[in-house]
mmCIF file of C-alpha atoms in Angstrom:
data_model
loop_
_atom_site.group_PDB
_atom_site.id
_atom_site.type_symbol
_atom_site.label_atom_id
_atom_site.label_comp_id
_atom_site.label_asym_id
_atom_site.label_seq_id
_atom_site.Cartn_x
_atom_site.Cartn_y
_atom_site.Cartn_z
ATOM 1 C CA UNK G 7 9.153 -6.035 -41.403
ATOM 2 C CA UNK G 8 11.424 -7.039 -38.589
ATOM 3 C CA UNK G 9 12.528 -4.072 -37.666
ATOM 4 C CA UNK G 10 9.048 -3.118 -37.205
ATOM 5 C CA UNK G 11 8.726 -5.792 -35.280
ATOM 6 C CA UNK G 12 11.580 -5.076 -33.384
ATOM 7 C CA UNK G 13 10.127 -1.079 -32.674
ATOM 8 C CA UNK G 14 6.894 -2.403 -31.175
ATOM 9 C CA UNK G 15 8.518 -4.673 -28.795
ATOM 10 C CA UNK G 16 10.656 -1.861 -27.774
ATOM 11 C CA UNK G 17 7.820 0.273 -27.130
ATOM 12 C CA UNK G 18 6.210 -2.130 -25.151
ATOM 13 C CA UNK G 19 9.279 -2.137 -22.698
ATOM 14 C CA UNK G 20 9.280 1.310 -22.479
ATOM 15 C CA UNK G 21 5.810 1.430 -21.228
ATOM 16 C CA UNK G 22 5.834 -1.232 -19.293
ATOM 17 C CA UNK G 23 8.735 0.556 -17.687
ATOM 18 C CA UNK G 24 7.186 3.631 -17.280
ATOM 19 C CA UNK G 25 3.961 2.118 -15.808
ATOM 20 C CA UNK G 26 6.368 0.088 -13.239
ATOM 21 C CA UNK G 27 7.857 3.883 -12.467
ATOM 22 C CA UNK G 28 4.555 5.439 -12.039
ATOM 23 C CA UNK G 29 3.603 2.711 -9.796
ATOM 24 C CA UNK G 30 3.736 2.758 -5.816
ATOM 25 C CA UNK G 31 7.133 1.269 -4.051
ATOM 26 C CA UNK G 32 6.242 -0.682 -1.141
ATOM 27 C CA UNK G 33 10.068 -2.309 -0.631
ATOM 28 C CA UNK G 34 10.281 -0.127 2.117
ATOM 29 C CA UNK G 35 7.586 0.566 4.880
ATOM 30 C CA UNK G 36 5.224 3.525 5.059
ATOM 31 C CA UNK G 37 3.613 4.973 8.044
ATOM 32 C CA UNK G 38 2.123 7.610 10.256
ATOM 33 C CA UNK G 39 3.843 8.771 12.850
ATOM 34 C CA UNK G 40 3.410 5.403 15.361
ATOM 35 C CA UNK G 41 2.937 3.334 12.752
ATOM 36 C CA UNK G 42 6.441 3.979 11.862
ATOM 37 C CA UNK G 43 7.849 3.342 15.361
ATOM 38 C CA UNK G 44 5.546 0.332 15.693
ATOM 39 C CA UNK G 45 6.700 -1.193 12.367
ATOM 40 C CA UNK G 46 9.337 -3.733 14.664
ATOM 41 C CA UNK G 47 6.656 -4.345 17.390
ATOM 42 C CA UNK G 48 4.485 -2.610 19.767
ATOM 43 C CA UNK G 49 6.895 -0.463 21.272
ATOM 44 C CA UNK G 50 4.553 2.536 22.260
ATOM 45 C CA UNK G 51 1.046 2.397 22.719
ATOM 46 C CA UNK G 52 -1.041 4.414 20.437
ATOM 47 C CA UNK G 53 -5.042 4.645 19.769
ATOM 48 C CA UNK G 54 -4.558 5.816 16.259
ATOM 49 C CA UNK G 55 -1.725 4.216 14.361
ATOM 50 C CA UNK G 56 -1.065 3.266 10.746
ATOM 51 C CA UNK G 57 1.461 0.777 8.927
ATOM 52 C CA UNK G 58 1.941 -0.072 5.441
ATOM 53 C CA UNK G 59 4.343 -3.350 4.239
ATOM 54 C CA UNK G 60 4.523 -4.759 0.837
ATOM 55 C CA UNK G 61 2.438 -7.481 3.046
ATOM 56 C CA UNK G 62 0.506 -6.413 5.326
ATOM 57 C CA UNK G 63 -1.670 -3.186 6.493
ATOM 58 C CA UNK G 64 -1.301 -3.067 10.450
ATOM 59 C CA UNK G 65 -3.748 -0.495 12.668
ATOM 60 C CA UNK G 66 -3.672 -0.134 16.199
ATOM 61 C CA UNK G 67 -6.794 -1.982 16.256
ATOM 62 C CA UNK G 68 -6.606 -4.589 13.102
ATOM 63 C CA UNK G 69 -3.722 -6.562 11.495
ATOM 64 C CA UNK G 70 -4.521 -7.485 7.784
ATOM 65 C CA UNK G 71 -2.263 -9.482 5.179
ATOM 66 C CA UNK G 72 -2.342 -9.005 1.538
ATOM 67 C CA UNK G 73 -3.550 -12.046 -0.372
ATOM 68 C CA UNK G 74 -3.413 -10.196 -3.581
ATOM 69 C CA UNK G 75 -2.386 -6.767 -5.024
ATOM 70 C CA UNK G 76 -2.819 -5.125 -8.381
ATOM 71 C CA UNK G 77 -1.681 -2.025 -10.181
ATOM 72 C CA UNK G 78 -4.303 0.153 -11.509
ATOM 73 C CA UNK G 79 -4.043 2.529 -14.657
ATOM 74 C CA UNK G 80 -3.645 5.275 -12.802
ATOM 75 C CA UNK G 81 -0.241 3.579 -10.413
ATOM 76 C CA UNK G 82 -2.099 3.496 -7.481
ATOM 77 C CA UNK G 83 -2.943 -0.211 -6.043
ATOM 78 C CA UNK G 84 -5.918 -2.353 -4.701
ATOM 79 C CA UNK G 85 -5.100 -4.731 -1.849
ATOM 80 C CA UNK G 86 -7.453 -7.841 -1.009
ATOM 81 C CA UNK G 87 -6.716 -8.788 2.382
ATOM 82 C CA UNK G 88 -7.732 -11.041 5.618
ATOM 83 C CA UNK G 89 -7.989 -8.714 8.472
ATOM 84 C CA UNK G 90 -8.349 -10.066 11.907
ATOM 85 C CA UNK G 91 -9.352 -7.426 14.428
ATOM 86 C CA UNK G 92 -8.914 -6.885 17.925
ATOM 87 C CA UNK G 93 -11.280 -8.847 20.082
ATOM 88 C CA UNK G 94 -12.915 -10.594 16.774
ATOM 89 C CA UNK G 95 -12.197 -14.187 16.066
ATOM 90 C CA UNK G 96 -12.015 -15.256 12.301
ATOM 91 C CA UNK G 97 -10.689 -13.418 9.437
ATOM 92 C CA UNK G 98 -12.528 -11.145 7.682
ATOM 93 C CA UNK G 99 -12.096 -10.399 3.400
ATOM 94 C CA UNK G 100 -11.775 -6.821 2.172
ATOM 95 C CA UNK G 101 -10.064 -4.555 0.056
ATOM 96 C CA UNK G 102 -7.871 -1.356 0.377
ATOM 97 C CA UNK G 103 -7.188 1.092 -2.319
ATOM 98 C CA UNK G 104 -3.534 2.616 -1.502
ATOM 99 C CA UNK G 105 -2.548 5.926 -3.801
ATOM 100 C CA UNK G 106 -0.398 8.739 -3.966
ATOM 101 C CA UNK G 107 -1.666 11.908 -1.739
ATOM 102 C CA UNK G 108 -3.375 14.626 -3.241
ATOM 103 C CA UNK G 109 -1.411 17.196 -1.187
ATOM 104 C CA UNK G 110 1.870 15.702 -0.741
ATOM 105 C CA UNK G 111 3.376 13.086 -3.526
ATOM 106 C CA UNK G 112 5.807 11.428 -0.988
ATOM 107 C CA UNK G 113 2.593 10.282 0.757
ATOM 108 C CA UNK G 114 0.548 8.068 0.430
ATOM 109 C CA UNK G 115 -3.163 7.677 1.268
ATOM 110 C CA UNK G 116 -5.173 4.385 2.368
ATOM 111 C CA UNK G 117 -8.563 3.793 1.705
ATOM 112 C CA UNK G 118 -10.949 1.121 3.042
ATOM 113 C CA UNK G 119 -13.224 -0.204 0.149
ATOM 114 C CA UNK G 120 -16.026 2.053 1.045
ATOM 115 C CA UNK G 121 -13.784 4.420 0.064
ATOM 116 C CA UNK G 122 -13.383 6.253 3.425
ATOM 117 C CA UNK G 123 -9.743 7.592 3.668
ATOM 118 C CA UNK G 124 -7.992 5.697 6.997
ATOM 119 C CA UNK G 125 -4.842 8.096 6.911
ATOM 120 C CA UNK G 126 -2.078 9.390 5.237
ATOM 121 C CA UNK G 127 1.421 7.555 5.079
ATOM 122 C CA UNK G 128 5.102 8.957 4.728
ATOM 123 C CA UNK G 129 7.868 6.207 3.661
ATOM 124 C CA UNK G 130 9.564 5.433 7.109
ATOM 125 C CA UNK G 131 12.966 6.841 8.427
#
């Protein structure tokens, strides 16, 4: 019966491994093209810009922090965040669904939580 015992745990692991695997990386930053040469500071202006941190989700027009993350079956992740927006006072709740492109699996996409795609991310150089 032990050994048994012993499998199941093992198989546990393994999955818990492989759903870890399948999951999205965000150790290193991901952007579009000025969000990546933004992600030290505002170093070029830019009307459309995108940046995505293990902590944050910066725009050129909003700056939001993640309060709490979670992994979803299918590896991709759901943000709740505080956003504070350009010319807004307060901070305002919402969510962001972050997953792996359809057309390109070193990308990733963002989605507000209406679902409407904000851009596409590459891991920055």
């Amino acid at each position: 019966m032990r050994g048994y015992g012993l499998s199941v745990a093992m198989v546990a692991v393994l999955a818990a491994g492989q759903a870890f695997a399948a999951g999205i990386d965000l150790s290193k930053p991901y952007g579009d093209k000025y969000g990546c040469i933004n992600r030290n500071g505002q170093e070029v202006a830019a009307d459309q810009m995108l940046l995505l941190t293990a902590k944050e989700l910066i725009t050129a027009a909003s700056a939001c922090t993640f309060t709490k993350t979670q992994t979803l079956a299918d590896g991709s992740l759901v943000a709740t965040a505080t956003c504070e927006a350009e010319g807004e006072e307060g901070h305002e709740p919402t969510k962001f669904t972050i997953k792996r492109s359809a057309k390109n699996a070193k990308k990733l996409t963002v989605a507000d939580e209406d679902g409407n795609v904000m851009g596409e991310v590459a891991r920055c150089k």
